[in-house]
Coordinates of C-alpha atoms in Angstrom, one line a residue:
M1332 CA -74.6 11.8 0.1
A1333 CA -71.7 10.3 -1.8
S1334 CA -69.8 9.9 1.2
N1335 CA -72.5 7.6 2.6
M1336 CA -73.0 5.6 -0.4
W1337 CA -69.3 5.3 -1.3
S1338 CA -66.2 4.2 1.0
E1339 CA -62.6 4.9 0.0
E1340 CA -62.3 1.0 -0.3
H1341 CA -64.8 1.2 -3.2
L1342 CA -63.0 3.9 -4.9
I1343 CA -59.5 1.9 -5.1
C1344 CA -58.5 0.0 -8.3
P1345 CA -58.2 -3.6 -7.5
V1346 CA -55.3 -3.6 -10.0
C1347 CA -53.0 -0.8 -9.2
L1348 CA -54.5 -0.5 -5.6
D1349 CA -54.5 3.3 -6.1
I1350 CA -57.3 5.8 -6.4
L1351 CA -59.4 5.3 -9.5
K1352 CA -58.3 7.3 -12.5
D1353 CA -60.7 7.5 -15.4
P1354 CA -63.0 4.9 -13.6
V1355 CA -64.8 2.5 -16.0
T1356 CA -67.1 -0.4 -14.7
T1357 CA -67.3 -3.9 -16.2
A1358 CA -70.6 -5.7 -17.0
C1359 CA -70.0 -7.7 -13.9
G1360 CA -70.0 -4.5 -11.7
H1361 CA -66.5 -4.3 -10.9
S1362 CA -64.5 -0.9 -11.4
Y1363 CA -61.1 -0.2 -12.6
C1364 CA -59.0 2.5 -13.8
M1365 CA -59.4 2.5 -17.7
R1366 CA -55.6 2.2 -18.2
C1367 CA -55.2 -0.7 -15.9
I1368 CA -58.1 -3.0 -17.4
K1369 CA -56.9 -2.0 -20.9
N1370 CA -53.5 -3.3 -20.1
C1371 CA -54.8 -6.5 -18.6
W1372 CA -57.1 -7.2 -21.6
D1373 CA -54.2 -6.2 -23.9
Q1374 CA -52.2 -9.1 -22.6
T1375 CA -55.0 -11.6 -23.5
D1376 CA -55.9 -10.3 -26.9
H1377 CA -54.2 -13.3 -28.6
T1378 CA -56.8 -15.6 -26.9
G1379 CA -59.9 -13.6 -27.6
I1380 CA -61.2 -14.2 -24.2
Y1381 CA -61.3 -11.4 -21.5
S1382 CA -62.1 -11.8 -17.9
C1383 CA -62.6 -9.7 -14.6
P1384 CA -59.5 -9.5 -12.7
Q1385 CA -61.6 -9.9 -9.6
C1386 CA -64.6 -12.4 -10.3
R1387 CA -62.8 -14.0 -13.4
K1388 CA -66.2 -13.5 -15.4
T1389 CA -65.2 -13.8 -19.2
F1390 CA -66.2 -11.8 -22.0
T1391 CA -66.3 -12.5 -25.5
P1392 CA -65.9 -10.5 -27.7
R1393 CA -63.9 -7.6 -25.9
P1394 CA -66.2 -5.2 -24.4
D1395 CA -66.3 -1.8 -25.1
L1396 CA -65.5 0.4 -22.0
G1397 CA -66.8 3.8 -21.4
R1398 CA -66.0 6.4 -18.5
N1399 CA -68.1 6.0 -15.4
T1400 CA -69.0 9.7 -14.9
I1401 CA -70.9 9.1 -11.8
L1402 CA -68.0 7.3 -10.1
A1403 CA -65.6 9.9 -11.5
E1404 CA -67.6 12.7 -10.0
V1405 CA -67.5 10.8 -6.6
V1406 CA -63.9 10.4 -6.7
E1407 CA -63.3 14.2 -7.4
K1408 CA -65.7 15.1 -4.6
L1409 CA -63.9 12.8 -2.1
K1410 CA -60.4 13.9 -3.2
K1411 CA -61.6 17.4 -2.2
T1412 CA -62.7 16.2 1.1
G1413 CA -59.4 14.5 1.8
L1414 CA -59.5 11.1 0.1
S1415 CA -56.0 9.8 0.1
P1416 CA -54.2 6.6 -1.5
P1417 CA -53.1 3.8 0.7
P1418 CA -50.0 4.7 2.5
A1419 CA -46.7 4.7 0.8
Q1420 CA -44.9 2.4 3.2
S1421 CA -47.4 -0.4 2.1
Y1422 CA -45.6 -0.7 -1.3
A1423 CA -43.2 -3.4 -1.5
G1424 CA -39.3 -2.3 -1.2
P1425 CA -36.5 -4.1 -2.4
E1426 CA -36.2 -6.1 0.9
D1427 CA -39.9 -6.8 1.0
V1428 CA -42.0 -9.7 -0.2
P1429 CA -44.3 -8.4 -3.2
C1430 CA -47.9 -9.4 -3.5
D1431 CA -48.4 -12.1 -6.3
F1432 CA -51.6 -10.8 -7.3
C1433 CA -51.1 -7.0 -7.5
T1434 CA -50.5 -5.7 -11.0
G1435 CA -48.3 -2.8 -11.8
R1436 CA -46.9 -1.4 -8.7
K1437 CA -46.9 -4.1 -6.2
F1438 CA -47.9 -3.7 -2.5
K1439 CA -46.0 -5.4 0.3
A1440 CA -47.3 -9.0 1.0
V1441 CA -48.5 -9.4 4.7
K1442 CA -49.2 -13.3 4.5
S1443 CA -48.0 -16.3 2.5
C1444 CA -50.2 -19.4 1.7
L1445 CA -48.3 -22.7 2.0
T1446 CA -51.2 -24.2 0.2
C1447 CA -51.6 -21.9 -2.6
L1448 CA -47.7 -21.2 -2.6
A1449 CA -48.6 -17.4 -3.0
S1450 CA -48.0 -14.3 -1.1
Y1451 CA -50.9 -11.5 -0.5
C1452 CA -51.0 -8.1 0.6
E1453 CA -53.8 -6.8 2.8
T1454 CA -56.3 -6.5 0.1
H1455 CA -55.8 -9.7 -1.8
V1456 CA -55.5 -11.9 1.4
K1457 CA -59.0 -11.1 2.4
P1458 CA -60.6 -14.1 0.5
H1459 CA -58.6 -16.4 2.8
S1460 CA -60.6 -15.3 5.7
E1461 CA -64.0 -14.9 3.8
V1462 CA -64.2 -18.0 1.5
T1463 CA -64.8 -21.2 3.3
P1464 CA -62.6 -23.5 1.3
L1465 CA -59.7 -20.9 1.6
K1466 CA -60.1 -20.7 5.5
R1467 CA -58.6 -24.1 5.6
H1468 CA -55.4 -23.1 3.9
K1469 CA -52.1 -22.5 6.2
L1470 CA -51.4 -18.8 6.2
V1471 CA -48.0 -17.7 7.6
N1472 CA -46.1 -14.4 7.8
A1473 CA -45.1 -13.3 4.2
I1474 CA -42.0 -15.4 3.1
G1475 CA -40.0 -15.2 -0.3
D1476 CA -38.9 -18.0 -2.3
L1477 CA -42.1 -20.2 -2.0
E1478 CA -40.9 -22.5 -4.6
Q1479 CA -38.0 -23.6 -2.3
K1480 CA -40.7 -24.7 0.1
L1481 CA -41.8 -27.3 -2.4
C1482 CA -40.3 -30.9 -3.0
A1483 CA -38.6 -30.9 -6.1
K1484 CA -39.8 -34.5 -7.1
H1485 CA -43.5 -34.4 -5.9
Q1486 CA -44.2 -30.9 -5.9
K1487 CA -45.8 -31.0 -2.4
V1488 CA -45.0 -28.8 0.8
L1489 CA -41.8 -29.7 2.6
D1490 CA -43.2 -30.0 6.1
I1491 CA -41.2 -33.2 7.4
F1492 CA -37.6 -33.3 8.4
C1493 CA -35.5 -36.5 8.0
R1494 CA -33.1 -36.9 10.7
T1495 CA -31.4 -39.7 9.0
D1496 CA -30.4 -37.7 5.9
Q1497 CA -30.6 -34.3 7.8
T1498 CA -32.9 -32.8 4.8
C1499 CA -36.4 -31.5 4.6
V1500 CA -39.1 -33.9 2.7
C1501 CA -42.6 -34.0 1.9
A1502 CA -45.3 -36.4 3.0
L1503 CA -44.8 -38.6 -0.3
C1504 CA -41.0 -38.6 0.3
I1505 CA -41.5 -40.6 3.5
V1506 CA -43.5 -43.3 1.7
K1507 CA -40.6 -44.3 -0.6
E1508 CA -37.2 -42.6 -0.5
H1509 CA -37.2 -42.1 3.2
K1510 CA -39.3 -45.1 4.4
S1511 CA -38.1 -46.3 7.7
H1512 CA -36.0 -43.2 8.4
D1513 CA -36.2 -41.3 11.5
T1514 CA -38.6 -38.5 10.6
V1515 CA -40.5 -35.9 12.5
S1516 CA -42.4 -32.8 11.8
A1517 CA -40.6 -29.8 10.6
Q1518 CA -42.2 -28.0 13.7
T1519 CA -40.8 -30.5 16.2
Q1520 CA -37.3 -30.3 14.5
R1521 CA -37.2 -26.5 14.7
S1522 CA -37.9 -26.7 18.4
V1523 CA -34.7 -28.8 18.8
K1524 CA -32.5 -26.6 16.6
Q1525 CA -34.1 -23.7 18.4
K1526 CA -32.5 -24.3 21.7
Q1527 CA -29.2 -25.0 19.7
L1528 CA -29.8 -21.5 18.1
R1529 CA -30.4 -20.0 21.5
A1530 CA -27.2 -21.5 22.8
T1531 CA -25.2 -20.1 19.8
Q1532 CA -26.7 -16.9 20.2
T1533 CA -25.7 -16.6 23.8
E1534 CA -22.1 -17.5 22.9
I1535 CA -22.1 -14.9 20.1
Q1536 CA -23.4 -12.2 22.3
Q1537 CA -20.7 -13.2 24.8
R1538 CA -18.2 -13.0 22.0
I1539 CA -19.5 -9.7 20.9
Q1540 CA -18.9 -8.4 24.7
E1541 CA -15.4 -9.8 24.5
R1542 CA -14.7 -8.0 21.2
L1543 CA -16.2 -4.9 22.3
K1544 CA -13.9 -4.9 25.3
E1545 CA -11.0 -5.7 23.3
V1546 CA -12.0 -2.8 21.0
E1547 CA -12.2 -0.3 23.8
E1548 CA -8.8 -1.6 25.1
L1549 CA -7.4 -1.1 21.5
K1550 CA -8.8 2.4 21.5
Q1551 CA -7.2 3.4 24.7
A1552 CA -3.8 1.7 23.7
V1553 CA -3.9 3.7 20.4
A1554 CA -4.5 6.8 22.2
S1555 CA -1.8 6.1 24.6
L1556 CA 0.7 5.2 21.6
K1557 CA -0.5 8.5 19.9
R1558 CA 0.3 10.6 23.1
S1559 CA 3.6 8.7 23.4
A1560 CA 4.5 9.1 19.8
C1561 CA 3.8 12.8 20.0
I1562 CA 5.9 13.2 23.0
E1563 CA 8.8 11.3 21.6
I1564 CA 8.8 13.2 18.2
K1565 CA 9.1 16.5 20.1
E1566 CA 11.9 15.3 22.2
S1567 CA 13.6 13.7 19.3
E1568 CA 13.3 17.1 17.5
K1569 CA 14.9 18.7 20.2
I1570 CA 17.6 15.9 20.5
F1571 CA 18.2 16.3 16.6
T1572 CA 18.1 20.0 16.8
E1573 CA 20.9 20.1 19.3
L1574 CA 22.8 17.6 17.2
I1575 CA 22.4 19.8 14.1
R1576 CA 23.5 22.9 16.3
S1577 CA 26.6 21.0 17.4
I1578 CA 27.3 19.9 13.8
E1579 CA 27.0 23.7 12.8
K1580 CA 29.2 24.9 15.8
I1581 CA 31.8 22.5 14.4
H1582 CA 31.2 23.6 10.8
T1583 CA 31.7 27.4 12.1
E1584 CA 34.9 26.6 14.2
V1585 CA 36.3 24.9 11.0
I1586 CA 35.6 27.7 8.8
E1587 CA 36.8 30.2 11.4
L1588 CA 39.9 28.0 12.0
I1589 CA 40.8 28.0 8.3
G1590 CA 40.1 31.7 8.2
A1591 CA 42.2 32.7 11.1
N1592 CA 45.2 30.3 9.5
E1593 CA 44.7 32.2 6.4
K1594 CA 44.7 35.6 7.9
A1595 CA 47.8 34.6 10.0
A1596 CA 49.7 33.4 7.2
V1597 CA 48.7 36.4 4.8
N1598 CA 49.7 38.8 7.4
Q1599 CA 53.1 37.0 8.1
A1600 CA 53.8 36.8 4.2
E1601 CA 52.8 40.5 3.9
G1602 CA 55.1 41.5 6.7
R1603 CA 57.8 39.7 5.1
M1604 CA 57.1 41.1 1.6
K1605 CA 57.0 44.7 3.0
K1606 CA 60.7 44.2 4.6
L1607 CA 61.8 42.7 1.4
E1608 CA 60.5 45.6 -0.7
Q1609 CA 62.2 48.1 1.8
E1610 CA 65.4 46.2 1.2
I1611 CA 65.3 46.3 -2.6
A1612 CA 64.2 49.9 -2.6
E1613 CA 67.6 50.6 -0.4
L1614 CA 69.6 48.5 -2.7
R1615 CA 68.4 50.2 -5.8
R1616 CA 69.3 53.6 -4.3
R1617 CA 72.8 52.5 -3.6
N1618 CA 73.1 50.9 -7.1
A1619 CA 72.0 54.5 -8.6
E1620 CA 74.6 56.1 -6.4
L1621 CA 77.5 53.6 -7.5
K1622 CA 76.3 54.2 -11.2
Q1623 CA 76.7 58.1 -10.7
L1624 CA 80.0 57.7 -9.2
S1625 CA 81.2 55.4 -11.9
E1626 CA 80.2 58.0 -14.4
T1627 CA 82.0 61.1 -12.8
Q1628 CA 84.9 62.8 -14.6
D1629 CA 86.2 64.1 -11.1
H1630 CA 88.9 61.9 -9.9
I1631 CA 89.3 63.4 -6.6
H1632 CA 85.4 63.2 -6.0
F1633 CA 85.6 59.4 -7.1
L1634 CA 88.4 58.7 -4.7
Q1635 CA 86.8 60.4 -1.8
N1636 CA 83.5 58.7 -2.0
F1637 CA 84.6 55.1 -3.2
Q1638 CA 85.3 53.9 0.1
S1639 CA 81.8 54.6 1.5
L1640 CA 79.8 53.8 -1.4
C1641 CA 81.7 50.6 -2.4
A1642 CA 81.4 49.0 1.2
P1643 CA 79.8 45.6 1.0
P1644 CA 75.9 45.9 1.8
E1645 CA 74.7 44.5 5.2
A1646 CA 73.3 41.2 4.9
G1647 CA 70.2 42.4 6.9
D1648 CA 68.3 40.5 9.7
L1649 CA 65.9 38.6 7.3
P1650 CA 66.5 35.0 7.4
S1651 CA 66.5 32.9 4.2
I1652 CA 63.3 31.5 3.5
T1653 CA 62.0 28.4 1.1
V1654 CA 58.6 29.6 -0.3
N1655 CA 55.8 26.8 -0.8
T1656 CA 54.3 27.4 -4.0
D1657 CA 51.8 24.6 -3.7
I1658 CA 49.7 25.7 -0.9
S1659 CA 46.4 23.8 -0.3
F1660 CA 43.8 22.9 2.5
G1661 CA 43.3 19.5 0.8
A1662 CA 44.2 17.7 4.0
V1663 CA 41.8 19.7 5.9
R1664 CA 38.9 18.8 3.3
K1665 CA 40.0 15.1 3.8
A1666 CA 39.8 15.2 7.6
V1667 CA 36.2 16.8 7.5
S1668 CA 35.2 14.2 4.7
E1669 CA 36.5 11.4 7.0
L1670 CA 34.5 13.0 9.8
K1671 CA 31.3 13.1 7.8
D1672 CA 31.9 9.4 6.7
H1673 CA 32.4 8.3 10.3
I1674 CA 29.3 10.3 11.3
E1675 CA 27.1 8.9 8.7
D1676 CA 28.4 5.2 9.2
F1677 CA 27.8 5.9 13.1
C1678 CA 24.2 7.4 12.3
K1679 CA 23.3 4.3 9.9
G1680 CA 24.4 1.9 12.6
E1681 CA 22.3 3.7 15.3
L1682 CA 19.3 4.1 12.9
V1683 CA 19.2 0.3 12.5
K1684 CA 18.9 0.1 16.3
I1685 CA 16.5 2.8 16.5
T1686 CA 14.4 1.2 13.8
T1687 CA 14.3 -2.1 15.6
T1688 CA 13.3 -0.4 18.8
V1689 CA 10.5 1.4 17.0
N1690 CA 9.4 -1.6 15.3
E1691 CA 9.2 -3.6 18.7
T1692 CA 6.5 -1.2 19.7
A1693 CA 3.2 -2.8 19.1
V1694 CA -0.5 -1.8 19.7
Y1695 CA -1.3 -5.6 20.3
T1696 CA 0.0 -8.9 20.5
L1697 CA -1.9 -11.9 18.8
G1698 CA -2.3 -14.8 21.5
S1699 CA -3.9 -18.2 21.6
R1700 CA -7.7 -18.2 22.6
R1701 CA -9.8 -21.2 23.9
S1702 CA -10.7 -23.1 20.7
D1703 CA -14.2 -24.5 19.9
R1704 CA -15.7 -26.2 17.0
R1705 CA -16.2 -23.1 15.1
F1706 CA -13.7 -20.5 16.3
K1707 CA -9.9 -21.4 16.4
V1708 CA -7.0 -18.9 16.9
N1709 CA -3.7 -20.5 17.7
E1710 CA -1.4 -17.6 16.1
V1711 CA 1.3 -15.7 18.1
A1712 CA 2.6 -12.7 16.2
V1713 CA 3.5 -9.0 17.0
Y1714 CA 2.4 -6.7 14.5
S1715 CA 3.8 -3.3 13.3
L1716 CA 2.6 -1.0 10.7
Q1717 CA 4.3 -1.6 7.4
A1718 CA 3.5 -0.1 4.0
P1719 CA 2.3 -2.4 1.3
E1720 CA 4.7 -3.4 -1.4
P1721 CA 4.4 -1.3 -4.5
R1722 CA 2.2 -2.9 -7.2
N1723 CA 3.5 -1.5 -10.5
R1724 CA 6.6 0.3 -11.6
A1725 CA 5.2 3.7 -11.2
E1726 CA 4.8 3.1 -7.5
F1727 CA 8.4 1.5 -7.3
L1728 CA 9.8 4.6 -8.8
K1729 CA 8.5 6.5 -5.8
Y1730 CA 11.2 5.1 -3.8
S1731 CA 14.1 5.4 -6.3
Y1732 CA 17.5 5.8 -4.8
Q1733 CA 20.6 7.1 -6.6
L1734 CA 23.8 5.0 -6.2
T1735 CA 27.4 5.4 -7.2
L1736 CA 30.1 2.7 -7.2
D1737 CA 33.0 2.8 -4.5
P1738 CA 36.2 2.8 -6.4
N1739 CA 37.9 1.6 -3.1
T1740 CA 36.0 -1.7 -3.4
A1741 CA 36.5 -2.4 -7.0
N1742 CA 38.5 -5.6 -7.8
I1743 CA 41.5 -4.9 -10.1
N1744 CA 39.7 -6.7 -13.0
L1745 CA 36.9 -4.2 -13.0
C1746 CA 36.9 -0.8 -14.9
L1747 CA 34.5 1.7 -13.6
S1748 CA 33.0 4.5 -16.0
E1749 CA 30.1 7.0 -16.5
G1750 CA 30.7 8.5 -13.2
N1751 CA 31.1 5.5 -11.2
R1752 CA 27.7 3.9 -12.3
K1753 CA 29.0 1.3 -14.7
V1754 CA 31.4 -1.5 -14.2
T1755 CA 32.9 -3.8 -16.8
Y1756 CA 35.0 -6.8 -16.4
T1757 CA 38.3 -6.7 -18.3
R1758 CA 41.4 -8.8 -18.7
D1759 CA 43.6 -5.6 -18.4
I1760 CA 44.6 -4.9 -14.8
Q1761 CA 43.4 -1.6 -13.3
I1762 CA 45.6 0.4 -11.6
Y1763 CA 44.0 1.3 -8.0
P1764 CA 45.9 2.4 -5.0
H1765 CA 45.8 -0.2 -1.9
H1766 CA 42.7 0.0 0.2
P1767 CA 41.5 -2.3 3.0
D1768 CA 38.0 -2.3 1.5
R1769 CA 39.1 -3.7 -2.0
F1770 CA 38.0 -7.3 -3.2
E1771 CA 41.3 -9.2 -3.8
S1772 CA 40.1 -12.3 -5.7
Y1773 CA 36.4 -11.8 -6.4
S1774 CA 35.6 -9.4 -9.3
Q1775 CA 33.1 -7.5 -7.4
V1776 CA 32.4 -3.9 -6.5
L1777 CA 30.1 -2.2 -3.9
C1778 CA 28.3 1.1 -3.9
R1779 CA 29.3 3.9 -1.6
E1780 CA 25.8 4.4 -0.2
G1781 CA 24.4 2.1 2.5
L1782 CA 20.7 1.5 2.7
S1783 CA 18.7 1.2 6.0
G1784 CA 15.6 2.1 7.8
T1785 CA 13.7 3.1 4.7
H1786 CA 12.3 2.0 1.3
C1787 CA 15.0 2.0 -1.6
Y1788 CA 14.2 1.0 -5.3
M1789 CA 17.0 0.8 -8.0
E1790 CA 17.1 -0.6 -11.4
I1791 CA 20.2 -2.4 -12.8
E1792 CA 20.9 -3.3 -16.4
W1793 CA 23.3 -6.1 -17.2
S1794 CA 24.7 -7.4 -20.6
G1795 CA 27.1 -10.1 -21.5
G1796 CA 27.3 -13.8 -20.2
W1797 CA 26.1 -13.5 -16.6
A1798 CA 26.1 -11.0 -13.7
D1799 CA 25.6 -11.2 -9.9
I1800 CA 23.3 -8.5 -8.5
G1801 CA 23.0 -8.3 -4.6
V1802 CA 23.3 -6.4 -1.3
T1803 CA 25.6 -7.1 1.6
Y1804 CA 26.6 -6.1 5.0
K1805 CA 29.8 -3.9 5.1
G1806 CA 31.4 -6.9 7.1
I1807 CA 31.7 -9.2 4.0
S1808 CA 35.2 -10.7 3.5
R1809 CA 37.4 -8.9 0.9
K1810 CA 40.4 -11.1 1.2
G1811 CA 41.1 -14.5 -0.2
G1812 CA 39.8 -16.6 -2.9
D1813 CA 37.2 -18.8 -1.3
R1814 CA 33.5 -18.5 -2.0
S1815 CA 32.8 -16.9 1.3
C1816 CA 33.9 -13.6 -0.4
G1817 CA 31.2 -13.9 -3.0
L1818 CA 27.7 -12.3 -3.0
G1819 CA 24.9 -14.8 -1.7
Y1820 CA 27.8 -17.2 -0.6
N1821 CA 27.6 -16.1 3.1
D1822 CA 25.2 -15.0 5.9
K1823 CA 25.9 -11.4 5.3
S1824 CA 24.7 -11.1 1.6
W1825 CA 21.8 -11.9 -0.7
S1826 CA 22.2 -12.0 -4.4
L1827 CA 20.5 -12.8 -7.8
F1828 CA 22.7 -14.5 -10.2
C1829 CA 21.4 -13.6 -13.8
S1830 CA 22.4 -15.8 -16.9
G1831 CA 20.5 -16.5 -19.9
Y1832 CA 17.0 -17.5 -19.4
S1833 CA 17.6 -18.7 -15.8
Y1834 CA 18.2 -17.1 -12.6
T1835 CA 19.4 -18.3 -9.1
A1836 CA 18.7 -16.4 -5.7
R1837 CA 21.4 -17.1 -3.2
H1838 CA 22.0 -16.6 0.7
N1839 CA 24.2 -18.1 3.1
N1840 CA 25.2 -20.6 0.2
N1841 CA 21.5 -21.7 0.0
E1842 CA 20.3 -21.5 -3.8
T1843 CA 17.0 -21.4 -5.4
E1844 CA 16.8 -21.9 -9.0
I1845 CA 14.2 -19.7 -10.9
T1846 CA 13.2 -20.2 -14.7
A1847 CA 11.8 -16.9 -16.2
P1848 CA 12.3 -15.0 -19.5
R1849 CA 15.7 -13.1 -19.8
S1850 CA 15.4 -9.5 -18.5
P1851 CA 18.2 -7.2 -19.2
R1852 CA 16.9 -4.8 -16.7
I1853 CA 16.4 -6.0 -12.9
G1854 CA 14.5 -3.9 -10.4
V1855 CA 15.8 -4.1 -6.7
Y1856 CA 13.4 -3.2 -3.9
L1857 CA 14.3 -3.0 -0.4
D1858 CA 11.9 -2.6 2.6
F1859 CA 14.4 -2.7 5.5
N1860 CA 11.9 -2.2 8.2
A1861 CA 9.8 -5.1 7.0
G1862 CA 12.9 -7.3 6.1
T1863 CA 11.9 -7.8 2.5
L1864 CA 14.3 -7.7 -0.6
S1865 CA 12.8 -8.5 -4.1
F1866 CA 14.1 -8.8 -7.3
S1867 CA 12.1 -8.1 -10.6
G1868 CA 12.3 -8.2 -14.2
V1869 CA 11.5 -5.0 -15.6
S1870 CA 9.6 -4.4 -18.9
D1871 CA 6.2 -3.0 -19.5
T1872 CA 5.3 -4.9 -16.2
M1873 CA 7.1 -5.8 -13.2
T1874 CA 7.7 -9.6 -13.1
L1875 CA 8.9 -10.9 -9.4
L1876 CA 11.7 -13.0 -9.8
H1877 CA 12.5 -13.8 -6.2
R1878 CA 11.8 -12.2 -2.7
F1879 CA 13.9 -12.7 0.3
Q1880 CA 12.2 -12.3 3.7
T1881 CA 14.5 -12.0 6.7
T1882 CA 15.4 -9.3 9.6
F1883 CA 18.0 -7.0 8.4
T1884 CA 20.5 -5.6 11.4
E1885 CA 22.9 -3.5 9.5
P1886 CA 22.9 -1.1 6.7
L1887 CA 23.1 -2.7 3.3
Y1888 CA 25.4 -1.9 0.4
P1889 CA 24.5 -3.0 -3.0
G1890 CA 27.1 -4.9 -4.9
F1891 CA 27.7 -6.3 -8.4
R1892 CA 29.9 -8.9 -9.9
P1893 CA 29.9 -9.1 -13.8
G1894 CA 31.0 -12.0 -15.6
Y1895 CA 33.7 -12.2 -18.3
D1896 CA 33.2 -9.2 -20.8
S1897 CA 30.0 -8.3 -18.9
T1898 CA 28.9 -5.0 -17.9
V1899 CA 26.5 -3.8 -15.1
T1900 CA 25.2 -0.3 -15.0
I1901 CA 23.2 1.5 -12.3
C1902 CA 20.3 3.1 -14.2
Q1903 CA 19.6 6.7 -13.7
L1904 CA 15.9 7.1 -12.6
N1905 CA 15.4 10.7 -12.1

């Protein structure tokens, strides 16, 4: 019986649009959840007027509400027979337009009224199809921000487009502000723009297809690059393994040569010592016999044996020798050390060539495309993968590199100390042996180690009046007193001149003045492959002072030129 009298629609609360809970019925005959209608009336307590959310009938004073037991029983019975709430997907989500008339949890709006400037769910939009005055309103699919569809000045719907000012206007705007302008209906302008939109869509689709083709080509290129890199890594490992074996073979041969030479010399010396010991024993025996003869009391015995015992000893067949008491294989060690230096210098030079060759291997090249009013690409560049420059000191320290000064390059006015990590300018001439790598006139010194093919970071402390900190190719001029020997005054070197509260970056005799707070510690970061050399002031933070951008073709040797009575120290970072 209940199922004939009541439908699910009658058992839905008009406020929360869910199945009635503790149903109550107002004097006007509409039913609500007790909690929903109480919440509605609580909001109007300050006015003292209470109305039905559906028919808007008002009540004064606030009615007392009692539970509708009959309706509650019907709800319970229909729940048991399968009554279910409206589908969950009809609730408004983050991307949906909510119904303006739902209270509590709002349902998704299905229509918006451009006359009412409100949006409605399926339940609340029904009056627009049932009430005659509302049937004349203009309904569209639900849209948000209806306020933006109103003219800010006249609060009328924006339904006209002014082509003169390229803006949407209302009917009152064309009477005054846009009088005599070229105006059309928004629908007419939409049809014009729709054609342009379709043309743009076609162009974008074409561009998408082009990009998809490029993506596929890039995937194939990357796959090819990975295969090639894998092959080259394996082949390079074989070559380097053979190279290591060759060096190990030379190592073994040198060790064996030294050992064989040692053994032969020892055997020869031991043979000589054995013969000398035999001769000593014989001479001692004769000396004992002569002593015994000299002490005999028998004159006849003395005279009979004197002739044989006092004959001069035979000189023997042992040649005279000159013994070398200062025996050393230092010359061998020097030769091995020179071999090491030659191999390292050769490898560094070859590594630069290898690095250049590897960097020229690119997955793609940017080329110019046809330009249009929206998309313009006129750049041409070859890209290789480079690690980004460190952002803080902790990241810089990952690339710290330990260096030592080379005494063979130090000018005679430079004194090296602290394990060849500190250099001080002094007026006292230092006694250094002659060497072709020594700076004759410029008070400069280079490091032993060359930098190439990798990331390197070092920190330099300087004190005194001024100091030059830089890097250079090995071929920098060492002789003469002209500026071409100085760091930064030629095309082979790059430097940062530090003095007081100013700095000067130099390369190839070109200078860049830099104003920055004095920093007694300078961080130097080299990314050889990327061709960047940066100088930073080191304190709690890293302050970039200058960055050189170029292409390095040879190993770089850090170099320093302290001013009068100034000192430069290579910091230990480990």
